[in-house]
Amino acid sequence: MRRGSVVALLGLALIAGGVATAVAVVPTWLPVAASREASRIHFVIWFVVAICIFIFAIVAAVMAYAVMKFRVREDDFEDGPPVHGHTGLEITWTVIPFVIVTAIAIVSAIVLSRNDAQAQYTLRINVLAQQFEFTFSYPDAKNVTSPVLNLPKGRSVELYMRSLDVIHSVFVPQFSQKEDIVPGLVTQLHITPTRLGTFPLECTELCGLGHSLMRSQAVVMEPAAFDSWLKKQEKTAAPPPSSGTSTTGTTTTPSSSAAGLQVFNANGCSSCHTLSAANATGKVGPDLDNLVAYARTAKQPLTAFVHQSIVDPNAYIQPGYPKSIMPASFGQTLNKTQLDSLVAFLVQSAQKSGNK
Ligand code: CUA
């Protein structure tokens, strides 16, 4: 091989490699890594991209050089010289890919095992997925529930995820991990947030009509802020001290309406329903400011109607709204206190807006 052709090949390889590097680096392809796991995953991505650019540069250079240098003349109809195998070449082009693929496998295996490694002090969070909402609960803190995933920065978190109905999948782009939530299984996901902020959390498995609405947020806070948030939630989540259960269901006090609002927010009702008392503007299900009128159409007393609509949502469908879209599981997931306070809250706010 002459020196001239080596220089030409090298030049072409540098140009091709430069262009490919620019395409890889200049646009922002990846979201910022907001967790330790995401940084490791991004390392694997860049490791593979670097190998790809290197190989692309060689292939593109040889191809461009061959096209220019060995171009046939227009009147040349000769066959090329017959070529038989070349053992050295064949060994080379088998060994190099073998080494590359093995290297990628080793790096990936290390990253996967580190991402799954159990840290010493892990915060456990239970995730409940159902059509079409996520509920996060904190078993270490009296099962405080939240429609938003609140996380302390720098602490290792493990999500234990269950589904009540179909397959869902949880994904926060900035955490770069995605895990399915499968009915009948408990799937797990480790996250160690490294960046403060609010990130989108979405369902990434087509799970029904409301799939595109099945969104929430992951909020990463300073550990101190997280602890005080948990404490505050623990207080509000504690059932009101009452002697005996109210059987009338219509007597409402300000504290029970606050508890009802908390249940309303914690269960994601606002993603589908409008209710001015909760600043909710959902448009999927019936407008809860009109409950008085709906109960009249359903020919039922208001309280019984509201209770039934939560526990057995398909018993009566308000005309004009889709059937079987409201989760039928609230009868199981809400305890009696929560259910009562939610019913009381809805009845109270419906009567208020009905009297306007
Ligand atoms: Cu849940 Cu899509």
Short mmCIF file of C-alpha atoms and ligand atoms in Angstrom, two decimals:
data_model
loop_
_atom_site.label_atom_id
_atom_site.label_comp_id
_atom_site.label_asym_id
_atom_site.label_seq_id
_atom_site.Cartn_x
_atom_site.Cartn_y
_atom_site.Cartn_z
CA MET A 1 0.00 0.00 0.00
CA ARG A 2 1.39 3.35 -0.99
CA ARG A 3 1.77 6.17 1.48
CA GLY A 4 -0.52 8.36 -0.58
CA SER A 5 -3.45 5.96 -0.25
CA VAL A 6 -2.92 5.58 3.51
CA VAL A 7 -3.05 9.36 3.89
CA ALA A 8 -6.19 9.54 1.69
CA LEU A 9 -7.94 6.78 3.69
CA LEU A 10 -7.02 8.44 6.97
CA GLY A 11 -8.34 11.78 5.75
CA LEU A 12 -11.65 10.26 4.65
CA ALA A 13 -11.97 8.42 7.97
CA LEU A 14 -11.39 11.67 9.89
CA ILE A 15 -14.07 13.48 7.87
CA ALA A 16 -16.63 10.67 8.28
CA GLY A 17 -15.82 10.31 11.99
CA GLY A 18 -16.05 14.07 12.49
CA VAL A 19 -19.48 14.30 10.83
CA ALA A 20 -20.80 11.31 12.81
CA THR A 21 -19.44 12.76 16.07
CA ALA A 22 -21.12 16.10 15.37
CA VAL A 23 -24.46 14.34 14.73
CA ALA A 24 -24.07 12.42 17.99
CA VAL A 25 -22.93 15.28 20.18
CA VAL A 26 -24.43 18.55 18.93
CA PRO A 27 -28.21 17.86 19.21
CA THR A 28 -29.33 17.02 22.75
CA TRP A 29 -30.53 13.46 22.24
CA LEU A 30 -30.75 12.45 25.89
CA PRO A 31 -32.55 14.15 28.79
CA VAL A 32 -30.31 15.25 31.66
CA ALA A 33 -29.51 12.30 33.88
CA ALA A 34 -31.29 12.92 37.18
CA SER A 35 -30.35 9.70 38.94
CA ARG A 36 -27.24 7.64 39.54
CA GLU A 37 -28.78 4.79 37.51
CA ALA A 38 -29.43 7.13 34.59
CA SER A 39 -25.78 8.31 34.57
CA ARG A 40 -24.63 4.70 34.32
CA ILE A 41 -27.09 3.94 31.53
CA HIS A 42 -25.96 7.04 29.66
CA PHE A 43 -22.36 5.84 29.99
CA VAL A 44 -23.29 2.58 28.23
CA ILE A 45 -25.05 4.53 25.50
CA TRP A 46 -22.02 6.74 24.86
CA PHE A 47 -19.67 3.74 25.03
CA VAL A 48 -21.66 2.02 22.26
CA VAL A 49 -22.00 5.23 20.24
CA ALA A 50 -18.21 5.78 20.35
CA ILE A 51 -17.59 2.26 19.00
CA CYS A 52 -20.19 2.79 16.29
CA ILE A 53 -18.59 6.08 15.20
CA PHE A 54 -15.16 4.44 15.02
CA ILE A 55 -16.44 1.57 12.84
CA PHE A 56 -18.55 3.90 10.72
CA ALA A 57 -15.48 6.07 10.02
CA ILE A 58 -13.45 3.08 8.80
CA VAL A 59 -16.23 1.63 6.64
CA ALA A 60 -17.17 5.02 5.14
CA ALA A 61 -13.52 5.83 4.38
CA VAL A 62 -12.81 2.50 2.65
CA MET A 63 -16.06 2.73 0.68
CA ALA A 64 -15.48 6.31 -0.47
CA TYR A 65 -11.86 5.52 -1.37
CA ALA A 66 -12.89 2.41 -3.37
CA VAL A 67 -15.58 4.33 -5.25
CA MET A 68 -13.11 7.02 -6.28
CA LYS A 69 -10.01 4.89 -6.86
CA PHE A 70 -11.38 1.71 -8.47
CA ARG A 71 -14.08 3.24 -10.60
CA VAL A 72 -14.46 1.30 -13.93
CA ARG A 73 -14.03 3.08 -17.21
CA GLU A 74 -17.23 3.45 -19.21
CA ASP A 75 -16.34 0.81 -21.85
CA ASP A 76 -14.97 -1.73 -19.34
CA PHE A 77 -17.19 -4.86 -19.32
CA GLU A 78 -14.57 -7.25 -17.97
CA ASP A 79 -15.26 -9.44 -14.95
CA GLY A 80 -13.18 -8.68 -11.90
CA PRO A 81 -10.38 -11.08 -10.91
CA PRO A 82 -11.72 -14.23 -9.16
CA VAL A 83 -11.17 -14.02 -5.39
CA HIS A 84 -10.95 -17.03 -3.10
CA GLY A 85 -11.10 -16.97 0.67
CA HIS A 86 -8.50 -15.11 2.70
CA THR A 87 -8.05 -16.87 6.04
CA GLY A 88 -6.25 -13.98 7.76
CA LEU A 89 -8.93 -11.50 6.74
CA GLU A 90 -11.75 -13.81 7.82
CA ILE A 91 -10.21 -14.39 11.24
CA THR A 92 -9.74 -10.63 11.64
CA TRP A 93 -13.33 -9.73 10.81
CA THR A 94 -14.62 -12.42 13.16
CA VAL A 95 -12.35 -11.63 16.11
CA ILE A 96 -12.85 -7.83 16.09
CA PRO A 97 -16.70 -7.94 16.29
CA PHE A 98 -16.42 -10.70 18.90
CA VAL A 99 -14.22 -8.50 21.07
CA ILE A 100 -16.50 -5.47 20.60
CA VAL A 101 -19.73 -7.33 21.39
CA THR A 102 -18.14 -8.99 24.42
CA ALA A 103 -16.91 -5.61 25.70
CA ILE A 104 -20.42 -4.13 25.35
CA ALA A 105 -21.91 -7.16 27.12
CA ILE A 106 -19.47 -6.83 30.03
CA VAL A 107 -20.03 -3.09 30.45
CA SER A 108 -23.84 -3.56 30.28
CA ALA A 109 -23.76 -6.41 32.80
CA ILE A 110 -21.75 -4.31 35.27
CA VAL A 111 -24.15 -1.37 34.90
CA LEU A 112 -27.25 -3.58 35.27
CA SER A 113 -25.94 -5.30 38.38
CA ARG A 114 -24.92 -1.99 39.96
CA ASN A 115 -28.30 -0.44 39.17
CA ASP A 116 -30.09 -3.40 40.77
CA ALA A 117 -27.77 -3.66 43.77
CA GLN A 118 -29.62 -3.25 47.04
CA ALA A 119 -28.35 -0.22 48.90
CA GLN A 120 -28.07 -0.43 52.67
CA TYR A 121 -30.78 2.07 53.54
CA THR A 122 -33.41 1.87 50.88
CA LEU A 123 -36.60 3.82 51.05
CA ARG A 124 -39.49 1.66 49.97
CA ILE A 125 -42.37 3.13 48.00
CA ASN A 126 -45.37 1.12 46.82
CA VAL A 127 -46.76 1.98 43.42
CA LEU A 128 -50.32 1.06 42.55
CA ALA A 129 -51.25 1.38 38.88
CA GLN A 130 -54.78 1.24 37.57
CA GLN A 131 -56.69 2.64 34.63
CA PHE A 132 -55.70 5.49 34.52
CA GLU A 133 -53.67 6.67 37.43
CA PHE A 134 -50.72 5.95 39.66
CA THR A 135 -50.89 6.01 43.44
CA PHE A 136 -47.67 6.12 45.44
CA SER A 137 -47.66 5.09 49.07
CA TYR A 138 -44.97 5.24 51.72
CA PRO A 139 -45.22 2.15 53.95
CA ASP A 140 -42.59 3.52 56.38
CA ALA A 141 -44.83 6.50 57.09
CA LYS A 142 -48.28 5.13 57.96
CA ASN A 143 -48.92 4.41 54.29
CA VAL A 144 -49.11 8.05 53.32
CA THR A 145 -50.44 8.10 49.76
CA SER A 146 -49.75 10.60 47.05
CA PRO A 147 -50.68 10.94 43.36
CA VAL A 148 -47.17 12.33 42.78
CA LEU A 149 -43.92 10.43 43.31
CA ASN A 150 -42.01 12.46 45.90
CA LEU A 151 -38.38 11.42 46.29
CA PRO A 152 -35.52 12.54 48.52
CA LYS A 153 -32.35 13.51 46.68
CA GLY A 154 -29.37 11.21 47.15
CA ARG A 155 -31.31 8.41 48.81
CA SER A 156 -31.73 4.98 47.27
CA VAL A 157 -35.39 4.30 46.57
CA GLU A 158 -37.03 1.04 45.65
CA LEU A 159 -40.42 1.00 43.96
CA TYR A 160 -42.63 -2.05 44.53
CA MET A 161 -45.16 -1.90 41.74
CA ARG A 162 -48.54 -3.58 41.42
CA SER A 163 -51.32 -3.27 38.89
CA LEU A 164 -55.02 -3.63 39.66
CA ASP A 165 -56.14 -4.26 36.09
CA VAL A 166 -53.96 -4.37 32.95
CA ILE A 167 -50.26 -3.96 32.11
CA HIS A 168 -48.94 -0.46 32.68
CA SER A 169 -45.37 0.77 32.55
CA VAL A 170 -43.66 3.50 34.50
CA PHE A 171 -41.15 5.83 32.87
CA VAL A 172 -39.38 9.01 33.94
CA PRO A 173 -37.15 10.04 31.00
CA GLN A 174 -34.63 11.76 33.30
CA PHE A 175 -34.21 8.51 35.25
CA SER A 176 -33.73 6.56 31.97
CA GLN A 177 -35.38 3.43 33.37
CA LYS A 178 -38.64 1.86 32.35
CA GLU A 179 -40.39 -1.01 34.09
CA ASP A 180 -43.67 -2.77 33.33
CA ILE A 181 -46.31 -3.14 36.01
CA VAL A 182 -48.00 -6.48 35.45
CA PRO A 183 -51.19 -7.72 37.14
CA GLY A 184 -50.37 -10.60 39.50
CA LEU A 185 -46.70 -9.66 39.81
CA VAL A 186 -44.74 -7.24 41.93
CA THR A 187 -42.08 -5.59 39.80
CA GLN A 188 -39.29 -3.50 41.24
CA LEU A 189 -37.28 -0.49 40.22
CA HIS A 190 -34.31 1.19 41.91
CA ILE A 191 -33.84 4.93 41.70
CA THR A 192 -31.22 7.10 43.37
CA PRO A 193 -32.10 10.69 42.47
CA THR A 194 -29.16 13.04 42.06
CA ARG A 195 -30.88 16.19 40.85
CA LEU A 196 -33.57 18.38 42.41
CA GLY A 197 -36.57 19.11 40.24
CA THR A 198 -39.92 18.02 38.89
CA PHE A 199 -39.86 15.46 36.12
CA PRO A 200 -42.69 13.94 34.07
CA LEU A 201 -43.73 10.41 35.00
CA GLU A 202 -45.80 8.62 32.43
CA CYS A 203 -47.39 5.31 31.61
CA THR A 204 -45.68 3.86 28.53
CA GLU A 205 -47.83 0.80 27.91
CA LEU A 206 -51.06 1.25 25.94
CA CYS A 207 -53.55 0.42 28.69
CA GLY A 208 -56.91 1.66 27.43
CA LEU A 209 -58.85 4.78 26.48
CA GLY A 210 -57.24 6.96 29.12
CA HIS A 211 -53.64 5.82 28.53
CA SER A 212 -52.52 9.24 27.30
CA LEU A 213 -53.93 10.80 30.49
CA MET A 214 -52.07 8.42 32.76
CA ARG A 215 -49.40 10.87 33.76
CA SER A 216 -47.96 12.08 36.98
CA GLN A 217 -44.76 13.67 38.21
CA ALA A 218 -41.63 12.69 40.04
CA VAL A 219 -40.57 15.43 42.43
CA VAL A 220 -37.05 15.22 43.81
CA MET A 221 -36.62 17.24 47.02
CA GLU A 222 -33.87 17.85 49.55
CA PRO A 223 -33.97 15.03 52.15
CA ALA A 224 -35.01 17.50 54.89
CA ALA A 225 -37.88 18.84 52.76
CA PHE A 226 -38.92 15.28 51.96
CA ASP A 227 -38.98 14.30 55.65
CA SER A 228 -41.07 17.29 56.61
CA TRP A 229 -43.45 16.62 53.70
CA LEU A 230 -43.90 13.02 54.94
CA LYS A 231 -44.50 14.21 58.51
CA LYS A 232 -47.11 16.70 57.34
CA GLN A 233 -48.86 14.02 55.25
CA GLU A 234 -48.81 11.59 58.18
CA LYS A 235 -50.72 14.12 60.25
CA THR A 236 -53.38 14.86 57.63
CA ALA A 237 -53.71 11.19 56.69
CA ALA A 238 -54.44 10.13 60.27
CA PRO A 239 -58.15 9.28 60.61
CA PRO A 240 -60.10 11.92 62.59
CA PRO A 241 -60.57 10.89 66.22
CA SER A 242 -64.28 10.12 66.42
CA SER A 243 -66.30 8.01 68.84
CA GLY A 244 -68.37 5.58 66.79
CA THR A 245 -68.98 5.87 63.08
CA SER A 246 -71.46 8.33 61.73
CA THR A 247 -74.35 6.46 60.13
CA THR A 248 -76.21 9.39 58.65
CA GLY A 249 -73.42 10.26 56.23
CA THR A 250 -74.82 13.74 55.69
CA THR A 251 -73.38 15.54 58.70
CA THR A 252 -70.18 17.15 57.54
CA THR A 253 -67.67 19.14 59.50
CA PRO A 254 -64.85 21.24 58.02
CA SER A 255 -62.27 18.61 59.07
CA SER A 256 -64.06 15.75 57.34
CA SER A 257 -64.36 17.81 54.17
CA ALA A 258 -60.61 18.44 54.26
CA ALA A 259 -60.08 14.69 54.68
CA GLY A 260 -62.41 14.07 51.72
CA LEU A 261 -60.48 16.53 49.58
CA GLN A 262 -57.28 14.75 50.52
CA VAL A 263 -58.76 11.39 49.43
CA PHE A 264 -60.00 13.03 46.22
CA ASN A 265 -56.52 14.33 45.40
CA ALA A 266 -54.62 11.24 46.52
CA ASN A 267 -56.63 8.99 44.24
CA GLY A 268 -56.22 11.04 41.10
CA CYS A 269 -59.95 11.83 40.74
CA SER A 270 -59.03 15.23 39.35
CA SER A 271 -57.43 13.73 36.25
CA CYS A 272 -60.90 12.72 35.00
CA HIS A 273 -63.43 14.91 36.84
CA THR A 274 -64.23 18.57 37.17
CA LEU A 275 -64.93 19.77 40.71
CA SER A 276 -64.57 23.41 41.63
CA ALA A 277 -64.13 22.64 45.35
CA ALA A 278 -60.94 20.75 44.45
CA ASN A 279 -59.83 23.04 41.59
CA ALA A 280 -60.19 19.95 39.38
CA THR A 281 -60.79 20.39 35.67
CA GLY A 282 -60.76 16.82 34.26
CA LYS A 283 -63.02 16.26 31.27
CA VAL A 284 -63.11 12.44 30.92
CA GLY A 285 -65.86 11.66 33.41
CA PRO A 286 -68.97 13.51 34.64
CA ASP A 287 -68.67 17.03 36.04
CA LEU A 288 -68.97 16.54 39.81
CA ASP A 289 -70.33 20.05 40.31
CA ASN A 290 -73.53 18.69 38.72
CA LEU A 291 -73.99 15.74 41.08
CA VAL A 292 -77.34 17.06 42.39
CA ALA A 293 -78.78 17.04 38.87
CA TYR A 294 -77.27 13.64 38.06
CA ALA A 295 -78.80 12.10 41.22
CA ARG A 296 -82.15 13.52 40.16
CA THR A 297 -81.81 11.92 36.69
CA ALA A 298 -80.77 8.63 38.33
CA LYS A 299 -83.79 8.96 40.69
CA GLN A 300 -81.67 8.28 43.77
CA PRO A 301 -80.97 10.13 47.01
CA LEU A 302 -77.77 12.16 46.62
CA THR A 303 -75.60 10.46 49.28
CA ALA A 304 -76.54 6.93 48.23
CA PHE A 305 -76.01 7.89 44.58
CA VAL A 306 -72.51 9.30 45.23
CA HIS A 307 -71.55 6.25 47.31
CA GLN A 308 -72.75 3.83 44.64
CA SER A 309 -71.03 5.75 41.85
CA ILE A 310 -67.68 5.38 43.62
CA VAL A 311 -68.00 1.75 44.72
CA ASP A 312 -69.92 0.41 41.72
CA PRO A 313 -69.36 2.96 38.96
CA ASN A 314 -71.05 0.91 36.23
CA ALA A 315 -74.36 0.66 38.10
CA TYR A 316 -75.44 3.97 36.61
CA ILE A 317 -73.73 5.78 33.73
CA GLN A 318 -74.61 9.43 33.27
CA PRO A 319 -75.78 9.77 29.62
CA GLY A 320 -73.11 11.25 27.39
CA TYR A 321 -70.15 9.76 29.27
CA PRO A 322 -68.14 6.63 28.35
CA LYS A 323 -69.01 3.31 29.96
CA SER A 324 -66.61 1.23 32.08
CA ILE A 325 -63.88 3.86 32.13
CA MET A 326 -64.02 4.69 35.85
CA PRO A 327 -61.94 2.18 37.88
CA ALA A 328 -64.32 -0.20 39.70
CA SER A 329 -61.71 -0.85 42.38
CA PHE A 330 -62.21 2.07 44.77
CA GLY A 331 -64.52 -0.09 46.91
CA GLN A 332 -61.45 -2.23 47.67
CA THR A 333 -58.67 0.36 47.71
CA LEU A 334 -60.37 2.93 49.95
CA ASN A 335 -61.01 2.06 53.56
CA LYS A 336 -64.34 2.94 55.19
CA THR A 337 -63.09 6.20 56.73
CA GLN A 338 -61.65 7.36 53.42
CA LEU A 339 -64.76 6.37 51.51
CA ASP A 340 -67.08 8.09 53.98
CA SER A 341 -65.08 11.30 53.99
CA LEU A 342 -64.91 11.30 50.19
CA VAL A 343 -68.67 10.80 49.88
CA ALA A 344 -69.33 13.49 52.50
CA PHE A 345 -66.98 15.90 50.73
CA LEU A 346 -68.57 15.32 47.32
CA VAL A 347 -72.12 15.62 48.69
CA GLN A 348 -71.25 18.81 50.52
CA SER A 349 -69.56 20.51 47.58
CA ALA A 350 -72.31 19.32 45.19
CA GLN A 351 -74.98 20.85 47.41
CA LYS A 352 -73.01 24.10 47.54
CA SER A 353 -72.62 24.37 43.77
CA GLY A 354 -76.20 23.08 43.27
CA ASN A 355 -77.54 25.99 45.38
CA LYS A 356 -75.69 28.64 43.40
CU1 CUA B 1 -51.42 2.82 32.05
CU2 CUA B 1 -50.99 3.34 29.76
#
